[in-house]
PDB file of C-alpha atoms in Angstrom:
ATOM      1  CA  UNK A  26      12.238   9.108   3.400  1.00 80.00           C
ATOM      2  CA  UNK A  27      11.042   6.509   5.799  1.00 87.00           C
ATOM      3  CA  UNK A  28      12.099   7.094   9.365  1.00 93.00           C
ATOM      4  CA  UNK A  29      13.196   3.404   9.695  1.00 97.00           C
ATOM      5  CA  UNK A  30      14.460   1.551   6.676  1.00 96.00           C
ATOM      6  CA  UNK A  31      14.836  -2.171   6.269  1.00 96.00           C
ATOM      7  CA  UNK A  32      15.356  -4.486   3.333  1.00 91.00           C
ATOM      8  CA  UNK A  33      11.975  -6.237   2.794  1.00 91.00           C
ATOM      9  CA  UNK A  34      13.535  -9.660   1.731  1.00 90.00           C
ATOM     10  CA  UNK A  35      12.496 -12.311   1.749  1.00 95.00           C
ATOM     11  CA  UNK A  36      15.659 -13.957   2.970  1.00 96.00           C
ATOM     12  CA  UNK A  37      15.352 -17.681   2.084  1.00 97.00           C
ATOM     13  CA  UNK A  38      17.835 -19.679   4.109  1.00 97.00           C
ATOM     14  CA  UNK A  39      18.169 -23.473   5.046  1.00 98.00           C
ATOM     15  CA  UNK A  40      17.877 -24.683   8.633  1.00 98.00           C
ATOM     16  CA  UNK A  41      21.034 -24.187  10.590  1.00 98.00           C
ATOM     17  CA  UNK A  42      22.195 -21.121   8.535  1.00 98.00           C
ATOM     18  CA  UNK A  43      23.323 -17.840  10.173  1.00 98.00           C
ATOM     19  CA  UNK A  44      21.323 -14.911   8.712  1.00 97.00           C
ATOM     20  CA  UNK A  45      21.690 -11.084   9.488  1.00 96.00           C
ATOM     21  CA  UNK A  46      19.167  -8.180   9.061  1.00 94.00           C
ATOM     22  CA  UNK A  47      20.010  -4.702   8.923  1.00 95.00           C
ATOM     23  CA  UNK A  48      18.202  -1.546   9.665  1.00 96.00           C
ATOM     24  CA  UNK A  49      18.946   2.175   9.385  1.00 97.00           C
ATOM     25  CA  UNK A  50      16.991   5.092  11.306  1.00 96.00           C
ATOM     26  CA  UNK A  51      16.945   8.746  10.438  1.00 95.00           C
ATOM     27  CA  UNK A  52      16.058  10.443  13.580  1.00 91.00           C
ATOM     28  CA  UNK A  53      19.120  11.190  15.541  1.00 89.00           C
ATOM     29  CA  UNK A  54      16.826  11.701  18.711  1.00 89.00           C
ATOM     30  CA  UNK A  55      15.987   7.888  18.700  1.00 89.00           C
ATOM     31  CA  UNK A  56      16.645   6.620  22.090  1.00 88.00           C
ATOM     32  CA  UNK A  57      15.206   3.157  22.373  1.00 92.00           C
ATOM     33  CA  UNK A  58      15.516   0.349  19.852  1.00 94.00           C
ATOM     34  CA  UNK A  59      13.964  -2.880  19.425  1.00 95.00           C
ATOM     35  CA  UNK A  60      13.451  -5.983  17.244  1.00 97.00           C
ATOM     36  CA  UNK A  61       9.768  -7.293  17.035  1.00 97.00           C
ATOM     37  CA  UNK A  62       8.816 -10.549  15.378  1.00 98.00           C
ATOM     38  CA  UNK A  63       5.516 -10.705  13.411  1.00 97.00           C
ATOM     39  CA  UNK A  64       4.023 -13.998  12.222  1.00 97.00           C
ATOM     40  CA  UNK A  65       1.663 -14.147   9.346  1.00 94.00           C
ATOM     41  CA  UNK A  66      -1.652 -12.336  10.366  1.00 92.00           C
ATOM     42  CA  UNK A  67      -0.623 -12.147  13.837  1.00 95.00           C
ATOM     43  CA  UNK A  68       0.323  -9.164  16.179  1.00 96.00           C
ATOM     44  CA  UNK A  69       3.835  -7.936  16.567  1.00 97.00           C
ATOM     45  CA  UNK A  70       5.741  -9.390  19.594  1.00 96.00           C
ATOM     46  CA  UNK A  71       8.766  -8.032  21.098  1.00 95.00           C
ATOM     47  CA  UNK A  72      11.840 -10.249  20.307  1.00 96.00           C
ATOM     48  CA  UNK A  73      14.518  -8.126  22.085  1.00 95.00           C
ATOM     49  CA  UNK A  74      15.578  -4.864  22.948  1.00 93.00           C
ATOM     50  CA  UNK A  75      18.745  -3.519  21.530  1.00 94.00           C
ATOM     51  CA  UNK A  76      21.496  -1.880  23.786  1.00 90.00           C
ATOM     52  CA  UNK A  77      24.453   0.238  22.943  1.00 88.00           C
ATOM     53  CA  UNK A  78      26.820  -2.342  24.082  1.00 89.00           C
ATOM     54  CA  UNK A  79      25.027  -5.048  21.893  1.00 90.00           C
ATOM     55  CA  UNK A  80      23.175  -7.940  23.577  1.00 94.00           C
ATOM     56  CA  UNK A  81      22.551 -11.603  23.036  1.00 96.00           C
ATOM     57  CA  UNK A  82      19.645 -13.861  23.862  1.00 95.00           C
ATOM     58  CA  UNK A  83      20.303 -17.438  22.906  1.00 97.00           C
ATOM     59  CA  UNK A  84      20.796 -17.593  19.155  1.00 98.00           C
ATOM     60  CA  UNK A  85      19.732 -14.024  18.686  1.00 98.00           C
ATOM     61  CA  UNK A  86      22.360 -11.193  18.783  1.00 98.00           C
ATOM     62  CA  UNK A  87      21.406  -7.482  18.354  1.00 97.00           C
ATOM     63  CA  UNK A  88      23.881  -4.540  17.725  1.00 96.00           C
ATOM     64  CA  UNK A  89      23.474  -0.884  17.682  1.00 96.00           C
ATOM     65  CA  UNK A  90      25.846   1.813  15.998  1.00 95.00           C
ATOM     66  CA  UNK A  91      24.511   5.122  17.085  1.00 93.00           C
ATOM     67  CA  UNK A  92      27.122   6.949  15.002  1.00 93.00           C
ATOM     68  CA  UNK A  93      25.891   5.188  11.874  1.00 94.00           C
ATOM     69  CA  UNK A  94      22.238   5.034  13.033  1.00 95.00           C
ATOM     70  CA  UNK A  95      22.288   1.400  12.356  1.00 95.00           C
ATOM     71  CA  UNK A  96      20.814  -1.636  14.008  1.00 96.00           C
ATOM     72  CA  UNK A  97      21.477  -5.174  13.177  1.00 97.00           C
ATOM     73  CA  UNK A  98      19.981  -8.655  14.167  1.00 98.00           C
ATOM     74  CA  UNK A  99      21.806 -11.818  13.801  1.00 98.00           C
ATOM     75  CA  UNK A 100      20.141 -15.237  13.941  1.00 98.00           C
ATOM     76  CA  UNK A 101      22.358 -18.295  14.351  1.00 98.00           C
ATOM     77  CA  UNK A 102      21.433 -21.851  13.809  1.00 98.00           C
ATOM     78  CA  UNK A 103      18.040 -20.811  12.083  1.00 98.00           C
ATOM     79  CA  UNK A 104      15.127 -23.027  12.818  1.00 98.00           C
ATOM     80  CA  UNK A 105      11.895 -23.604  10.781  1.00 98.00           C
ATOM     81  CA  UNK A 106      10.063 -21.676  13.692  1.00 98.00           C
ATOM     82  CA  UNK A 107      12.191 -18.576  13.014  1.00 98.00           C
ATOM     83  CA  UNK A 108      10.206 -17.977   9.771  1.00 98.00           C
ATOM     84  CA  UNK A 109       8.451 -14.648  10.355  1.00 98.00           C
ATOM     85  CA  UNK A 110       8.704 -11.031   9.630  1.00 97.00           C
ATOM     86  CA  UNK A 111      11.325  -9.081  11.726  1.00 98.00           C
ATOM     87  CA  UNK A 112      10.293  -5.429  12.383  1.00 98.00           C
ATOM     88  CA  UNK A 113      13.012  -2.890  13.443  1.00 97.00           C
ATOM     89  CA  UNK A 114      11.426  -0.483  15.782  1.00 96.00           C
ATOM     90  CA  UNK A 115      12.626   2.812  17.382  1.00 95.00           C
ATOM     91  CA  UNK A 116      11.354   5.147  19.976  1.00 92.00           C
ATOM     92  CA  UNK A 117      12.409   8.768  20.481  1.00 84.00           C
ATOM     93  CA  UNK A 118      13.276  10.398  23.828  1.00 78.00           C
ATOM     94  CA  UNK A 119      10.258  12.007  25.298  1.00 79.00           C
ATOM     95  CA  UNK A 120       7.853  10.013  23.230  1.00 83.00           C
ATOM     96  CA  UNK A 121       6.157   6.656  23.777  1.00 88.00           C
ATOM     97  CA  UNK A 122       5.078   5.958  20.292  1.00 93.00           C
ATOM     98  CA  UNK A 123       7.013   3.284  18.427  1.00 95.00           C
ATOM     99  CA  UNK A 124       8.308   3.992  14.885  1.00 96.00           C
ATOM    100  CA  UNK A 125       8.211   0.697  12.807  1.00 97.00           C
ATOM    101  CA  UNK A 126      10.170  -0.282   9.693  1.00 97.00           C
ATOM    102  CA  UNK A 127       8.310  -2.228   7.072  1.00 96.00           C
ATOM    103  CA  UNK A 128       9.852  -5.485   8.258  1.00 96.00           C
ATOM    104  CA  UNK A 129      12.293  -8.208   6.670  1.00 97.00           C
ATOM    105  CA  UNK A 130      10.598 -11.481   5.922  1.00 97.00           C
ATOM    106  CA  UNK A 131      12.620 -14.552   6.737  1.00 98.00           C
ATOM    107  CA  UNK A 132      11.875 -18.085   5.203  1.00 98.00           C
ATOM    108  CA  UNK A 133      13.642 -20.909   6.772  1.00 98.00           C
ATOM    109  CA  UNK A 134      13.400 -24.175   4.863  1.00 97.00           C
ATOM    110  CA  UNK A 135      14.232 -27.737   5.662  1.00 96.00           C
TER     111      UNK A 135
ATOM    112  CA  UNK B  20      -3.381 -13.224  32.670  1.00 68.00           C
ATOM    113  CA  UNK B  21      -5.403 -12.166  29.530  1.00 83.00           C
ATOM    114  CA  UNK B  22      -3.559 -10.151  26.771  1.00 95.00           C
ATOM    115  CA  UNK B  23      -4.816  -7.368  24.917  1.00 97.00           C
ATOM    116  CA  UNK B  24      -7.986  -8.067  23.210  1.00 98.00           C
ATOM    117  CA  UNK B  25      -9.681  -6.428  20.173  1.00 98.00           C
ATOM    118  CA  UNK B  26     -13.158  -6.598  18.691  1.00 98.00           C
ATOM    119  CA  UNK B  27     -14.162  -7.302  15.889  1.00 98.00           C
ATOM    120  CA  UNK B  28     -11.430  -9.397  14.377  1.00 98.00           C
ATOM    121  CA  UNK B  29     -12.712  -8.350  10.934  1.00 98.00           C
ATOM    122  CA  UNK B  30     -15.050  -5.818   9.561  1.00 98.00           C
ATOM    123  CA  UNK B  31     -16.166  -5.109   6.082  1.00 98.00           C
ATOM    124  CA  UNK B  32     -18.122  -1.985   5.463  1.00 98.00           C
ATOM    125  CA  UNK B  33     -18.901   0.273   2.692  1.00 98.00           C
ATOM    126  CA  UNK B  34     -17.522   3.594   1.984  1.00 98.00           C
ATOM    127  CA  UNK B  35     -19.304   6.282   3.798  1.00 97.00           C
ATOM    128  CA  UNK B  36     -20.486   3.839   6.726  1.00 98.00           C
ATOM    129  CA  UNK B  37     -19.250   4.244  10.334  1.00 98.00           C
ATOM    130  CA  UNK B  38     -17.279   1.426  12.244  1.00 98.00           C
ATOM    131  CA  UNK B  39     -16.210   1.415  15.830  1.00 98.00           C
ATOM    132  CA  UNK B  40     -13.330  -0.740  16.795  1.00 98.00           C
ATOM    133  CA  UNK B  41     -12.873  -1.713  20.536  1.00 98.00           C
ATOM    134  CA  UNK B  42      -9.805  -2.522  22.482  1.00 98.00           C
ATOM    135  CA  UNK B  43      -9.456  -4.006  25.902  1.00 97.00           C
ATOM    136  CA  UNK B  44      -5.982  -3.593  27.385  1.00 97.00           C
ATOM    137  CA  UNK B  45      -4.226  -5.694  29.861  1.00 96.00           C
ATOM    138  CA  UNK B  46      -5.784  -5.336  33.290  1.00 94.00           C
ATOM    139  CA  UNK B  47      -3.898  -2.612  35.154  1.00 92.00           C
ATOM    140  CA  UNK B  48      -2.250  -1.131  32.111  1.00 94.00           C
ATOM    141  CA  UNK B  49      -2.720   2.741  32.224  1.00 94.00           C
ATOM    142  CA  UNK B  50      -1.092   3.266  28.682  1.00 95.00           C
ATOM    143  CA  UNK B  51      -2.981   2.382  25.665  1.00 97.00           C
ATOM    144  CA  UNK B  52      -1.982   2.854  21.996  1.00 97.00           C
ATOM    145  CA  UNK B  53      -3.557   2.556  18.724  1.00 98.00           C
ATOM    146  CA  UNK B  54      -1.600   1.808  15.548  1.00 98.00           C
ATOM    147  CA  UNK B  55      -2.545   0.725  12.063  1.00 98.00           C
ATOM    148  CA  UNK B  56      -0.892  -0.973   9.064  1.00 97.00           C
ATOM    149  CA  UNK B  57      -2.439  -0.249   5.623  1.00 95.00           C
ATOM    150  CA  UNK B  58      -1.438  -2.605   2.827  1.00 88.00           C
ATOM    151  CA  UNK B  59       2.083  -2.536   1.782  1.00 86.00           C
ATOM    152  CA  UNK B  60       3.245  -0.033   4.375  1.00 93.00           C
ATOM    153  CA  UNK B  61       4.772  -0.052   7.783  1.00 96.00           C
ATOM    154  CA  UNK B  62       2.820  -0.037  11.128  1.00 97.00           C
ATOM    155  CA  UNK B  63       2.198   3.530  12.082  1.00 97.00           C
ATOM    156  CA  UNK B  64       1.222   5.104  15.353  1.00 97.00           C
ATOM    157  CA  UNK B  65      -2.151   6.807  15.803  1.00 98.00           C
ATOM    158  CA  UNK B  66      -2.456   7.903  19.458  1.00 96.00           C
ATOM    159  CA  UNK B  67      -1.630   7.181  22.969  1.00 96.00           C
ATOM    160  CA  UNK B  68      -3.814   7.323  26.029  1.00 96.00           C
ATOM    161  CA  UNK B  69      -2.764   7.526  29.643  1.00 95.00           C
ATOM    162  CA  UNK B  70      -5.732   6.467  31.570  1.00 95.00           C
ATOM    163  CA  UNK B  71      -8.632   8.401  30.012  1.00 95.00           C
ATOM    164  CA  UNK B  72      -6.406  11.281  28.665  1.00 95.00           C
ATOM    165  CA  UNK B  73      -4.979  11.558  25.176  1.00 95.00           C
ATOM    166  CA  UNK B  74      -1.264  12.233  25.688  1.00 94.00           C
ATOM    167  CA  UNK B  75      -0.277  12.026  21.987  1.00 95.00           C
ATOM    168  CA  UNK B  76      -2.626  12.102  19.082  1.00 95.00           C
ATOM    169  CA  UNK B  77      -0.110  13.159  16.476  1.00 94.00           C
ATOM    170  CA  UNK B  78      -0.718  10.083  14.205  1.00 95.00           C
ATOM    171  CA  UNK B  79      -4.284  10.523  13.797  1.00 96.00           C
ATOM    172  CA  UNK B  80      -4.874  11.039  10.023  1.00 93.00           C
ATOM    173  CA  UNK B  81      -7.837  13.279  10.052  1.00 93.00           C
ATOM    174  CA  UNK B  82     -10.938  14.259  11.907  1.00 94.00           C
ATOM    175  CA  UNK B  83     -12.886  11.192  10.446  1.00 97.00           C
ATOM    176  CA  UNK B  84     -11.059   9.191  13.282  1.00 98.00           C
ATOM    177  CA  UNK B  85     -12.341   9.500  16.911  1.00 97.00           C
ATOM    178  CA  UNK B  86     -10.766   7.760  19.830  1.00 98.00           C
ATOM    179  CA  UNK B  87     -12.012   7.630  23.392  1.00 97.00           C
ATOM    180  CA  UNK B  88     -11.166   5.910  26.522  1.00 97.00           C
ATOM    181  CA  UNK B  89     -13.947   6.745  29.038  1.00 86.00           C
ATOM    182  CA  UNK B  90     -13.086   5.576  32.400  1.00 89.00           C
ATOM    183  CA  UNK B  91      -9.590   4.738  31.497  1.00 87.00           C
ATOM    184  CA  UNK B  92     -10.279   1.159  30.737  1.00 93.00           C
ATOM    185  CA  UNK B  93     -11.194  -0.065  27.223  1.00 97.00           C
ATOM    186  CA  UNK B  94     -10.968   2.186  24.172  1.00 98.00           C
ATOM    187  CA  UNK B  95     -12.958   2.694  21.158  1.00 98.00           C
ATOM    188  CA  UNK B  96     -11.792   4.025  17.644  1.00 98.00           C
ATOM    189  CA  UNK B  97     -14.553   5.279  15.408  1.00 98.00           C
ATOM    190  CA  UNK B  98     -14.213   5.789  11.895  1.00 98.00           C
ATOM    191  CA  UNK B  99     -16.880   8.011  10.190  1.00 97.00           C
ATOM    192  CA  UNK B 100     -17.454   8.145   7.406  1.00 97.00           C
ATOM    193  CA  UNK B 101     -14.973   5.331   6.262  1.00 97.00           C
ATOM    194  CA  UNK B 102     -13.038   5.884   3.105  1.00 97.00           C
ATOM    195  CA  UNK B 103     -11.313   3.130   0.962  1.00 97.00           C
ATOM    196  CA  UNK B 104      -7.934   4.285   2.118  1.00 96.00           C
ATOM    197  CA  UNK B 105      -8.873   3.392   5.744  1.00 97.00           C
ATOM    198  CA  UNK B 106      -8.720  -0.399   4.962  1.00 98.00           C
ATOM    199  CA  UNK B 107      -5.867  -1.998   6.944  1.00 97.00           C
ATOM    200  CA  UNK B 108      -5.226  -3.662  10.267  1.00 98.00           C
ATOM    201  CA  UNK B 109      -5.653  -1.706  13.434  1.00 98.00           C
ATOM    202  CA  UNK B 110      -3.642  -2.751  16.330  1.00 98.00           C
ATOM    203  CA  UNK B 111      -4.080  -1.858  19.817  1.00 98.00           C
ATOM    204  CA  UNK B 112      -1.292  -2.104  22.429  1.00 97.00           C
ATOM    205  CA  UNK B 113      -0.972  -1.466  26.210  1.00 96.00           C
ATOM    206  CA  UNK B 114       1.963  -0.960  28.587  1.00 94.00           C
ATOM    207  CA  UNK B 115       1.850  -0.860  32.383  1.00 89.00           C
ATOM    208  CA  UNK B 116       3.966   2.436  32.426  1.00 84.00           C
ATOM    209  CA  UNK B 117       5.936   4.696  30.003  1.00 78.00           C
ATOM    210  CA  UNK B 118       9.557   4.225  28.975  1.00 74.00           C
ATOM    211  CA  UNK B 119      11.481   1.669  27.124  1.00 68.00           C
ATOM    212  CA  UNK B 120      11.619  -0.618  30.204  1.00 73.00           C
ATOM    213  CA  UNK B 121       7.889  -1.239  29.838  1.00 83.00           C
ATOM    214  CA  UNK B 122       6.906  -3.401  26.801  1.00 89.00           C
ATOM    215  CA  UNK B 123       4.031  -2.505  24.625  1.00 93.00           C
ATOM    216  CA  UNK B 124       1.893  -5.552  24.317  1.00 95.00           C
ATOM    217  CA  UNK B 125      -0.004  -5.648  21.014  1.00 97.00           C
ATOM    218  CA  UNK B 126      -3.549  -7.114  20.458  1.00 98.00           C
ATOM    219  CA  UNK B 127      -4.305  -9.401  17.527  1.00 97.00           C
ATOM    220  CA  UNK B 128      -5.635  -6.570  15.504  1.00 98.00           C
ATOM    221  CA  UNK B 129      -8.921  -5.699  13.621  1.00 98.00           C
ATOM    222  CA  UNK B 130      -8.756  -6.187   9.936  1.00 98.00           C
ATOM    223  CA  UNK B 131     -10.746  -3.486   8.440  1.00 98.00           C
ATOM    224  CA  UNK B 132     -11.857  -3.624   4.643  1.00 98.00           C
ATOM    225  CA  UNK B 133     -13.742  -0.591   3.178  1.00 98.00           C
ATOM    226  CA  UNK B 134     -15.400  -1.406  -0.158  1.00 97.00           C
TER     227      UNK B 134
END
């Protein structure tokens, strides 16, 4: 079983739509949580960290449910430029290595 | 400020040959990480340097892989001899310090193809 599970998609949505991605992690010792964005043939880039209380950055909202070991990302008012692969990433206490999910591909169409 | 750089961007080698990948972290970043993504799989951690010391090499797949960071600046990852399953994208990342408050910045990757 993968340590971080994501639906690979693709999610095809029209501009302006709201889309949500989910992710589950298996290691209960996971301490830090992130969403990264990766454009085609590019490097991953940090989109946002995910905090226990939930957090928002513009059109992006991230939620964490430690009891269910579940992380979500909500994108409102999708833009064409949001088309990318969204990677769910966790880090365990005492370790610096990042553990990645396989990513969820988002395609936003006009 | 320059980001993480990697060289080469692409490498095509035959099975059994040797390849050396280079990573230059962001200036002043003591922490350097290697990751790789093989086709169809998730990005996986290989190892972590703090300055010139290997802090965690739990992700190194086997002894055909050798990572070095002499002087605590740039790092090299040598694969010798290369096997077909080593094909993938090798990413390097660096961070100023340890902990979740310090973002790991990724380089553009080296795409390795072993034929």
